[in-house]
Amino acid sequence: MTDIVDELKWRGLFAQSTDEDALRKALADGPVTFYCGFDPTAASLHVGHLVQVLTVRRLQQAGHRPLALVGGATGQIGDPRPTAERTLNDPETVANWVARLRAQIEPFLSFEGPNAATMVNNLDWTAEMSAIEFLRDIGKHFRVSKMLAKDSVARRLESDQGISYTEFSYQLLQGMDFLELYRRYGCTLQQGGSDQWGNLTAGLDLIHRLEPHANVHALATPLMVKADGTKFGKSESGAVWLDPEMTTPYAFYQFWLNVDDRDISPYMRILSFKSRTELEELERLTEERPQARTAQRALAEELTTLVHGAEQCAAVMAASRALFGQGELAELDEATLGAALSELPHATVAELGSVVDLFTEVGLSPSKSAARRTVREGGAYVNNVKVTDEDAVPGREELLHGRWLVVRRGKKNLAAIEVAAG
């Protein structure tokens, strides 16, 4: 077995555990069966979930056996948020989301070999349980005073909205999950984010009450935050999803490419599977030549390949290069080009006008005189071809996939022109 605790600590993935020495011994003696839960409160996981998904993968690669739980039961309730009640989704919607999340998680894990992963759903042991059984068999082992001390519960009690019994009971359900997985699979470790610590320990307490000889553990990873204080996993257009229909592979790649230099080192350690030597070299390059964004490119390529596959990653990297004149725009497929252009300033026109008019229309130049000056100074490009005539009008044959023009001022100021069909 690989000693994983020191590796997790070096990578910034070890926030706290119930008994570090005992956990270290259990992992060294392994294999350990462990679980991590994901609630289907949306149709897709987002990049914030990658911390847990990839930590599960990391533990499996170290020889341990993962149970990946997608909560068909807990997803119908939702963990209490700090400010307000969640909107409850109907069971059919949650069931659909369970299937979608399972399909997103499965490619990260191996389902073969002695430590093969298993997908589980907590609806399997809650669907047939009556309210009386739940209260008698589970509820009687929880102390309200301890439940009230949980941070998310305490904040909600102090708010104007308060908290419903439904959300208050969430920690009982998650605690029961650990108990059931211990009994069914011999699961002795629960992994989760540090914001879940109260729920993680609730499961431990329940197992200790009902299975007093059990040797069980909890491991929490830190929450990722940006250096500027904003929430990790958000872009200008909102959450960055793993589903390519909700966040395109191009936008996903660009999210990592645009990571702040202050954040790239901790993000790489947490999310990359590169070796310490490789990561330390990327950190050195970032410090010496931050403008090259070598580390950001490496992380963007690795994670886009992991999430969307090597073929999609190659396509978005080609698009990224082509937009800045380092490749052929005409060689990009329509879907990839469209995704790339959707991230740029955009204007739709009924007919093609002069380059000067187009630059002004899309906001690359504040005025026609400024646009003409850009052309005269050699800084105007259409589809990566330099424009030298101030009165030039692009022809329809120049439209990419019959729809788009890519206009550029200088090296980095890009915009998209779409010609309306009809």
Short mmCIF file of C-alpha atoms in Angstrom, two decimals:
data_model
loop_
_atom_site.label_atom_id
_atom_site.label_comp_id
_atom_site.label_asym_id
_atom_site.label_seq_id
_atom_site.Cartn_x
_atom_site.Cartn_y
_atom_site.Cartn_z
CA MET A 1 0.00 0.00 0.00
CA THR A 2 1.10 3.55 -0.75
CA ASP A 3 1.42 5.86 2.28
CA ILE A 4 -1.13 8.45 1.25
CA VAL A 5 -1.40 10.75 4.29
CA ASP A 6 1.82 12.67 3.69
CA GLU A 7 0.93 13.01 0.02
CA LEU A 8 -2.48 14.45 0.88
CA LYS A 9 -0.89 16.88 3.30
CA TRP A 10 1.71 18.05 0.77
CA ARG A 11 -1.04 18.64 -1.75
CA GLY A 12 -3.16 20.65 0.69
CA LEU A 13 -5.88 18.00 0.82
CA PHE A 14 -5.80 17.24 4.54
CA ALA A 15 -7.84 19.71 6.61
CA GLN A 16 -8.66 17.50 9.59
CA SER A 17 -9.39 13.95 10.65
CA THR A 18 -10.84 12.30 13.71
CA ASP A 19 -7.58 10.62 14.80
CA GLU A 20 -4.68 11.18 12.45
CA ASP A 21 -2.44 8.48 13.89
CA ALA A 22 -5.21 5.88 13.77
CA LEU A 23 -6.19 6.93 10.25
CA ARG A 24 -2.58 6.83 9.08
CA LYS A 25 -2.20 3.28 10.46
CA ALA A 26 -5.47 2.11 8.89
CA LEU A 27 -4.47 3.46 5.49
CA ALA A 28 -0.98 1.97 5.78
CA ASP A 29 -2.39 -1.42 6.80
CA GLY A 30 -5.17 -1.17 4.13
CA PRO A 31 -6.89 -1.54 1.89
CA VAL A 32 -9.56 0.68 3.45
CA THR A 33 -13.09 0.83 2.09
CA PHE A 34 -14.14 4.47 2.09
CA TYR A 35 -16.96 6.60 0.74
CA CYS A 36 -17.68 10.09 -0.47
CA GLY A 37 -21.17 11.41 -1.11
CA PHE A 38 -22.54 13.70 -3.83
CA ASP A 39 -26.05 15.08 -3.68
CA PRO A 40 -27.92 15.59 -6.98
CA THR A 41 -29.12 19.14 -6.29
CA ALA A 42 -28.43 20.13 -9.93
CA ALA A 43 -28.20 18.39 -13.29
CA SER A 44 -24.38 18.37 -13.20
CA LEU A 45 -21.41 18.48 -10.92
CA HIS A 46 -19.36 21.69 -11.06
CA VAL A 47 -15.62 22.25 -10.76
CA GLY A 48 -15.88 22.62 -6.98
CA HIS A 49 -16.83 18.92 -6.85
CA LEU A 50 -13.57 18.01 -8.58
CA VAL A 51 -11.75 18.31 -5.25
CA GLN A 52 -13.72 15.37 -3.87
CA VAL A 53 -13.97 13.36 -7.10
CA LEU A 54 -10.23 13.54 -7.70
CA THR A 55 -9.43 12.81 -4.04
CA VAL A 56 -11.53 9.65 -4.34
CA ARG A 57 -9.50 8.78 -7.45
CA ARG A 58 -6.26 9.52 -5.60
CA LEU A 59 -7.19 7.25 -2.68
CA GLN A 60 -8.17 4.47 -5.07
CA GLN A 61 -4.85 4.78 -6.89
CA ALA A 62 -3.17 4.37 -3.49
CA GLY A 63 -4.87 0.97 -3.18
CA HIS A 64 -8.08 1.74 -1.29
CA ARG A 65 -11.62 0.79 -2.27
CA PRO A 66 -14.05 3.64 -3.03
CA LEU A 67 -17.80 3.76 -2.65
CA ALA A 68 -19.12 6.75 -4.60
CA LEU A 69 -22.52 7.65 -3.22
CA VAL A 70 -24.95 9.71 -5.27
CA GLY A 71 -27.75 10.59 -2.88
CA GLY A 72 -31.12 9.81 -4.37
CA ALA A 73 -32.59 10.28 -0.88
CA THR A 74 -30.54 13.17 0.52
CA GLY A 75 -30.78 14.92 -2.86
CA GLN A 76 -34.52 15.27 -2.29
CA ILE A 77 -33.82 17.31 0.86
CA GLY A 78 -30.45 19.00 0.51
CA ASP A 79 -27.85 19.93 3.09
CA PRO A 80 -28.83 23.17 4.89
CA ARG A 81 -27.48 26.26 3.16
CA PRO A 82 -26.27 29.16 5.32
CA THR A 83 -29.00 31.63 4.34
CA ALA A 84 -32.24 30.08 3.09
CA GLU A 85 -34.20 26.88 2.49
CA ARG A 86 -33.48 24.93 -0.63
CA THR A 87 -36.12 24.50 -3.31
CA LEU A 88 -37.21 20.87 -3.16
CA ASN A 89 -37.15 18.98 -6.45
CA ASP A 90 -39.61 16.24 -7.35
CA PRO A 91 -38.41 12.61 -7.12
CA GLU A 92 -38.40 12.14 -10.91
CA THR A 93 -36.07 15.13 -11.39
CA VAL A 94 -33.76 13.92 -8.64
CA ALA A 95 -33.67 10.41 -10.13
CA ASN A 96 -32.67 11.88 -13.50
CA TRP A 97 -29.94 13.94 -11.85
CA VAL A 98 -28.68 10.86 -9.96
CA ALA A 99 -28.15 9.09 -13.29
CA ARG A 100 -26.39 12.11 -14.77
CA LEU A 101 -24.03 12.53 -11.80
CA ARG A 102 -23.22 8.84 -11.76
CA ALA A 103 -22.26 9.05 -15.43
CA GLN A 104 -19.96 11.99 -14.64
CA ILE A 105 -18.23 10.32 -11.68
CA GLU A 106 -17.73 6.82 -13.13
CA PRO A 107 -15.02 7.70 -15.72
CA PHE A 108 -12.73 8.92 -12.93
CA LEU A 109 -12.75 5.56 -11.12
CA SER A 110 -11.75 1.99 -11.89
CA PHE A 111 -14.41 -0.71 -11.53
CA GLU A 112 -12.00 -3.61 -11.97
CA GLY A 113 -9.44 -5.29 -9.76
CA PRO A 114 -9.23 -6.01 -6.02
CA ASN A 115 -10.11 -2.42 -5.04
CA ALA A 116 -12.80 -1.89 -7.66
CA ALA A 117 -15.09 1.08 -7.07
CA THR A 118 -18.81 0.68 -6.37
CA MET A 119 -21.53 3.24 -7.07
CA VAL A 120 -24.20 3.40 -4.36
CA ASN A 121 -27.47 5.27 -3.85
CA ASN A 122 -28.84 5.99 -0.38
CA LEU A 123 -32.38 5.72 -1.70
CA ASP A 124 -31.80 1.95 -1.64
CA TRP A 125 -31.93 1.84 2.17
CA THR A 126 -34.29 4.75 2.86
CA ALA A 127 -37.11 4.29 0.31
CA GLU A 128 -38.84 1.48 2.20
CA MET A 129 -38.12 2.80 5.71
CA SER A 130 -41.13 4.19 7.56
CA ALA A 131 -41.02 7.40 9.57
CA ILE A 132 -41.53 5.38 12.77
CA GLU A 133 -38.59 3.10 11.92
CA PHE A 134 -36.38 6.08 11.11
CA LEU A 135 -37.21 7.82 14.40
CA ARG A 136 -36.86 4.65 16.50
CA ASP A 137 -33.78 3.16 14.86
CA ILE A 138 -31.84 6.30 13.94
CA GLY A 139 -33.34 9.40 15.51
CA LYS A 140 -33.13 8.17 19.11
CA HIS A 141 -29.31 8.05 18.88
CA PHE A 142 -28.89 11.77 18.03
CA ARG A 143 -28.77 14.50 20.65
CA VAL A 144 -30.53 17.74 19.69
CA SER A 145 -28.00 19.88 21.57
CA LYS A 146 -25.20 18.53 19.39
CA MET A 147 -27.26 18.95 16.21
CA LEU A 148 -27.98 22.57 17.09
CA ALA A 149 -24.26 23.27 17.45
CA LYS A 150 -23.58 22.52 13.79
CA ASP A 151 -22.46 25.75 12.06
CA SER A 152 -24.97 25.74 9.20
CA VAL A 153 -27.82 24.98 11.60
CA ALA A 154 -26.73 27.63 14.11
CA ARG A 155 -26.50 30.31 11.38
CA ARG A 156 -29.94 29.44 10.10
CA LEU A 157 -31.46 29.54 13.57
CA GLU A 158 -30.10 33.06 13.98
CA SER A 159 -31.49 34.18 10.61
CA ASP A 160 -34.95 35.51 9.85
CA GLN A 161 -35.72 32.43 7.74
CA GLY A 162 -34.99 29.91 10.48
CA ILE A 163 -34.68 26.24 9.49
CA SER A 164 -37.27 23.60 8.71
CA TYR A 165 -37.31 20.19 10.36
CA THR A 166 -36.67 18.73 6.90
CA GLU A 167 -33.27 20.36 6.50
CA PHE A 168 -32.51 19.98 10.20
CA SER A 169 -32.87 16.20 9.78
CA TYR A 170 -30.32 16.02 6.94
CA GLN A 171 -27.47 15.11 9.27
CA LEU A 172 -29.44 12.09 10.50
CA LEU A 173 -29.74 10.82 6.94
CA GLN A 174 -26.04 11.31 6.20
CA GLY A 175 -25.14 9.65 9.49
CA MET A 176 -27.34 6.69 8.55
CA ASP A 177 -25.52 6.46 5.21
CA PHE A 178 -22.20 5.81 6.94
CA LEU A 179 -23.81 3.22 9.21
CA GLU A 180 -25.40 1.38 6.29
CA LEU A 181 -22.19 1.41 4.24
CA TYR A 182 -20.26 0.12 7.25
CA ARG A 183 -22.70 -2.75 7.63
CA ARG A 184 -23.09 -3.54 3.91
CA TYR A 185 -19.55 -3.01 2.62
CA GLY A 186 -17.27 -2.77 5.66
CA CYS A 187 -16.77 0.95 4.97
CA THR A 188 -14.60 2.51 7.70
CA LEU A 189 -13.74 5.94 6.30
CA GLN A 190 -15.87 8.83 5.13
CA GLN A 191 -14.25 11.56 3.06
CA GLY A 192 -15.73 15.01 2.41
CA GLY A 193 -15.19 18.74 2.45
CA SER A 194 -14.45 20.56 5.68
CA ASP A 195 -17.86 22.25 5.49
CA GLN A 196 -19.30 18.74 5.98
CA TRP A 197 -17.40 18.04 9.18
CA GLY A 198 -20.51 18.05 11.35
CA ASN A 199 -22.19 15.51 9.08
CA LEU A 200 -19.06 13.36 8.91
CA THR A 201 -18.79 13.15 12.69
CA ALA A 202 -22.54 12.51 13.01
CA GLY A 203 -22.01 9.27 11.12
CA LEU A 204 -19.08 8.33 13.31
CA ASP A 205 -21.09 8.94 16.48
CA LEU A 206 -23.99 6.84 15.19
CA ILE A 207 -21.72 3.91 14.31
CA HIS A 208 -20.01 4.10 17.70
CA ARG A 209 -23.40 3.92 19.45
CA LEU A 210 -24.69 0.96 17.43
CA GLU A 211 -21.42 -0.81 16.57
CA PRO A 212 -19.21 -0.08 19.60
CA HIS A 213 -16.26 -2.15 18.35
CA ALA A 214 -16.08 -0.46 14.95
CA ASN A 215 -12.87 1.36 14.05
CA VAL A 216 -14.10 4.15 11.77
CA HIS A 217 -12.63 7.44 10.60
CA ALA A 218 -13.43 10.75 8.91
CA LEU A 219 -11.20 12.80 6.62
CA ALA A 220 -12.01 16.35 5.55
CA THR A 221 -10.40 18.25 2.70
CA PRO A 222 -10.14 22.07 2.80
CA LEU A 223 -12.54 24.28 0.89
CA MET A 224 -10.87 25.92 -2.10
CA VAL A 225 -11.04 29.70 -2.22
CA LYS A 226 -9.61 32.28 -4.58
CA ALA A 227 -6.85 34.66 -3.51
CA ASP A 228 -9.13 37.63 -4.21
CA GLY A 229 -11.75 36.29 -1.81
CA THR A 230 -14.33 35.31 -4.45
CA LYS A 231 -15.84 31.84 -4.60
CA PHE A 232 -13.90 29.10 -6.35
CA GLY A 233 -15.65 27.55 -9.33
CA LYS A 234 -17.36 30.70 -10.55
CA SER A 235 -16.66 32.46 -13.84
CA GLU A 236 -18.13 35.69 -15.18
CA SER A 237 -20.98 33.67 -16.67
CA GLY A 238 -21.67 31.70 -13.47
CA ALA A 239 -20.78 28.23 -12.22
CA VAL A 240 -18.35 26.13 -14.26
CA TRP A 241 -20.09 22.79 -14.82
CA LEU A 242 -18.66 19.44 -15.85
CA ASP A 243 -21.53 18.84 -18.29
CA PRO A 244 -20.40 20.02 -21.76
CA GLU A 245 -23.93 21.20 -22.54
CA MET A 246 -23.89 23.51 -19.50
CA THR A 247 -20.27 24.69 -19.76
CA THR A 248 -18.56 24.04 -23.09
CA PRO A 249 -15.19 22.28 -23.07
CA TYR A 250 -13.70 25.49 -24.49
CA ALA A 251 -15.07 27.58 -21.61
CA PHE A 252 -13.91 24.89 -19.16
CA TYR A 253 -10.38 25.05 -20.59
CA GLN A 254 -10.39 28.86 -20.49
CA PHE A 255 -11.46 28.85 -16.84
CA TRP A 256 -8.25 27.07 -15.86
CA LEU A 257 -6.14 29.03 -18.33
CA ASN A 258 -7.27 32.26 -16.62
CA VAL A 259 -6.50 31.17 -13.04
CA ASP A 260 -4.80 33.91 -11.03
CA ASP A 261 -1.04 33.40 -10.58
CA ARG A 262 -1.61 33.53 -6.82
CA ASP A 263 -3.95 30.53 -7.02
CA ILE A 264 -2.29 28.28 -9.57
CA SER A 265 0.17 26.58 -7.20
CA PRO A 266 -2.42 25.37 -4.65
CA TYR A 267 -4.87 24.47 -7.44
CA MET A 268 -2.24 22.33 -9.17
CA ARG A 269 -1.32 20.49 -6.00
CA ILE A 270 -4.95 19.75 -5.17
CA LEU A 271 -6.21 18.84 -8.63
CA SER A 272 -3.25 17.62 -10.71
CA PHE A 273 -1.90 14.07 -10.82
CA LYS A 274 1.55 15.26 -11.84
CA SER A 275 4.44 14.30 -9.57
CA ARG A 276 5.92 16.59 -6.93
CA THR A 277 8.95 17.17 -9.15
CA GLU A 278 6.79 18.20 -12.10
CA LEU A 279 4.62 20.49 -9.99
CA GLU A 280 7.58 22.15 -8.32
CA GLU A 281 9.08 22.83 -11.75
CA LEU A 282 5.79 24.41 -12.93
CA GLU A 283 5.73 26.53 -9.77
CA ARG A 284 9.27 27.70 -10.50
CA LEU A 285 8.36 28.62 -14.08
CA THR A 286 5.33 30.56 -12.86
CA GLU A 287 7.49 32.53 -10.46
CA GLU A 288 10.13 33.28 -13.09
CA ARG A 289 7.89 33.95 -16.11
CA PRO A 290 4.29 34.39 -14.98
CA GLN A 291 3.29 35.96 -18.30
CA ALA A 292 3.89 32.61 -20.07
CA ARG A 293 1.13 30.98 -17.95
CA THR A 294 2.91 27.64 -18.27
CA ALA A 295 1.32 26.17 -15.15
CA GLN A 296 -2.17 27.36 -16.12
CA ARG A 297 -1.82 25.75 -19.55
CA ALA A 298 -0.61 22.49 -18.02
CA LEU A 299 -3.51 22.35 -15.55
CA ALA A 300 -6.06 23.37 -18.19
CA GLU A 301 -4.87 20.61 -20.50
CA GLU A 302 -4.78 17.95 -17.78
CA LEU A 303 -8.23 18.70 -16.35
CA THR A 304 -9.93 19.21 -19.72
CA THR A 305 -8.55 15.84 -20.80
CA LEU A 306 -9.74 14.21 -17.57
CA VAL A 307 -13.24 15.67 -17.76
CA HIS A 308 -13.91 15.87 -21.51
CA GLY A 309 -11.41 13.50 -23.09
CA ALA A 310 -8.20 13.92 -25.11
CA GLU A 311 -10.00 14.56 -28.40
CA GLN A 312 -12.09 17.43 -27.03
CA CYS A 313 -9.07 18.87 -25.26
CA ALA A 314 -7.06 18.85 -28.48
CA ALA A 315 -9.94 20.60 -30.27
CA VAL A 316 -10.26 23.40 -27.72
CA MET A 317 -6.50 23.90 -27.57
CA ALA A 318 -6.45 24.21 -31.36
CA ALA A 319 -9.29 26.74 -31.16
CA SER A 320 -7.49 28.73 -28.49
CA ARG A 321 -4.35 28.92 -30.63
CA ALA A 322 -6.22 29.68 -33.85
CA LEU A 323 -8.13 32.61 -32.36
CA PHE A 324 -4.82 34.34 -31.71
CA GLY A 325 -3.34 33.67 -35.13
CA GLN A 326 -1.42 30.50 -34.28
CA GLY A 327 -3.59 28.10 -36.27
CA GLU A 328 -6.15 27.87 -39.05
CA LEU A 329 -9.61 29.04 -38.03
CA ALA A 330 -11.14 27.35 -41.06
CA GLU A 331 -9.94 23.95 -39.79
CA LEU A 332 -11.99 24.17 -36.57
CA ASP A 333 -15.24 22.22 -36.49
CA GLU A 334 -18.41 24.27 -36.18
CA ALA A 335 -19.28 23.23 -32.62
CA THR A 336 -15.82 23.99 -31.23
CA LEU A 337 -15.58 27.31 -33.07
CA GLY A 338 -19.05 28.31 -31.95
CA ALA A 339 -18.22 27.50 -28.33
CA ALA A 340 -15.00 29.52 -28.55
CA LEU A 341 -16.70 32.52 -30.15
CA SER A 342 -19.48 32.50 -27.56
CA GLU A 343 -16.85 33.50 -24.98
CA LEU A 344 -15.88 36.63 -26.97
CA PRO A 345 -17.55 40.03 -27.38
CA HIS A 346 -20.16 39.40 -30.03
CA ALA A 347 -22.30 41.28 -32.54
CA THR A 348 -24.91 40.03 -34.99
CA VAL A 349 -25.35 41.90 -38.28
CA ALA A 350 -27.83 41.49 -41.12
CA GLU A 351 -25.26 42.27 -43.81
CA LEU A 352 -21.50 42.54 -43.95
CA GLY A 353 -20.24 46.11 -43.88
CA SER A 354 -16.74 47.47 -44.02
CA VAL A 355 -14.10 46.33 -41.58
CA VAL A 356 -14.22 49.80 -40.02
CA ASP A 357 -17.98 49.43 -39.47
CA LEU A 358 -17.57 45.93 -38.04
CA PHE A 359 -14.86 47.00 -35.57
CA THR A 360 -17.10 49.81 -34.37
CA GLU A 361 -20.23 47.64 -34.24
CA VAL A 362 -18.63 44.98 -32.03
CA GLY A 363 -16.84 47.49 -29.79
CA LEU A 364 -13.25 46.74 -30.77
CA SER A 365 -12.88 50.45 -31.66
CA PRO A 366 -14.71 53.33 -29.97
CA SER A 367 -15.25 55.16 -33.26
CA LYS A 368 -14.84 54.80 -37.01
CA SER A 369 -11.86 57.15 -36.98
CA ALA A 370 -10.18 54.96 -34.34
CA ALA A 371 -10.94 51.86 -36.42
CA ARG A 372 -9.40 53.49 -39.51
CA ARG A 373 -6.31 54.37 -37.48
CA THR A 374 -6.04 50.72 -36.38
CA VAL A 375 -6.11 49.62 -40.03
CA ARG A 376 -3.50 52.21 -41.04
CA GLU A 377 -1.20 51.12 -38.20
CA GLY A 378 -1.43 47.46 -39.23
CA GLY A 379 -3.37 46.25 -36.20
CA ALA A 380 -6.62 45.10 -37.85
CA TYR A 381 -7.25 41.43 -38.65
CA VAL A 382 -10.20 39.49 -40.05
CA ASN A 383 -9.96 35.71 -39.64
CA ASN A 384 -6.28 36.24 -38.76
CA VAL A 385 -5.57 37.99 -42.06
CA LYS A 386 -4.20 41.54 -41.77
CA VAL A 387 -6.46 44.21 -43.28
CA THR A 388 -4.61 46.99 -45.14
CA ASP A 389 -7.52 48.73 -46.88
CA GLU A 390 -9.63 51.04 -44.70
CA ASP A 391 -12.62 50.50 -47.00
CA ALA A 392 -12.32 46.71 -47.24
CA VAL A 393 -15.59 44.77 -47.03
CA PRO A 394 -15.32 41.05 -46.22
CA GLY A 395 -17.07 38.74 -48.67
CA ARG A 396 -19.58 36.09 -47.64
CA GLU A 397 -17.12 33.46 -48.83
CA GLU A 398 -14.91 34.48 -45.91
CA LEU A 399 -17.54 33.52 -43.33
CA LEU A 400 -16.44 30.60 -41.17
CA HIS A 401 -19.02 27.81 -41.50
CA GLY A 402 -21.11 30.34 -43.39
CA ARG A 403 -21.81 32.29 -40.20
CA TRP A 404 -18.88 33.97 -38.46
CA LEU A 405 -15.98 36.33 -38.78
CA VAL A 406 -13.27 36.64 -36.13
CA VAL A 407 -12.04 40.22 -35.90
CA ARG A 408 -8.95 41.19 -33.94
CA ARG A 409 -7.29 44.44 -32.93
CA GLY A 410 -3.60 43.97 -32.19
CA LYS A 411 -2.54 40.68 -30.62
CA LYS A 412 -5.12 40.12 -27.90
CA ASN A 413 -8.36 42.08 -28.53
CA LEU A 414 -10.81 39.67 -30.14
CA ALA A 415 -14.47 39.75 -31.08
CA ALA A 416 -16.92 37.69 -33.12
CA ILE A 417 -19.24 38.87 -35.88
CA GLU A 418 -22.19 36.64 -36.78
CA VAL A 419 -24.17 37.24 -39.93
CA ALA A 420 -27.85 36.55 -39.37
CA ALA A 421 -29.31 33.83 -41.55
CA GLY A 422 -31.85 34.84 -44.14
#
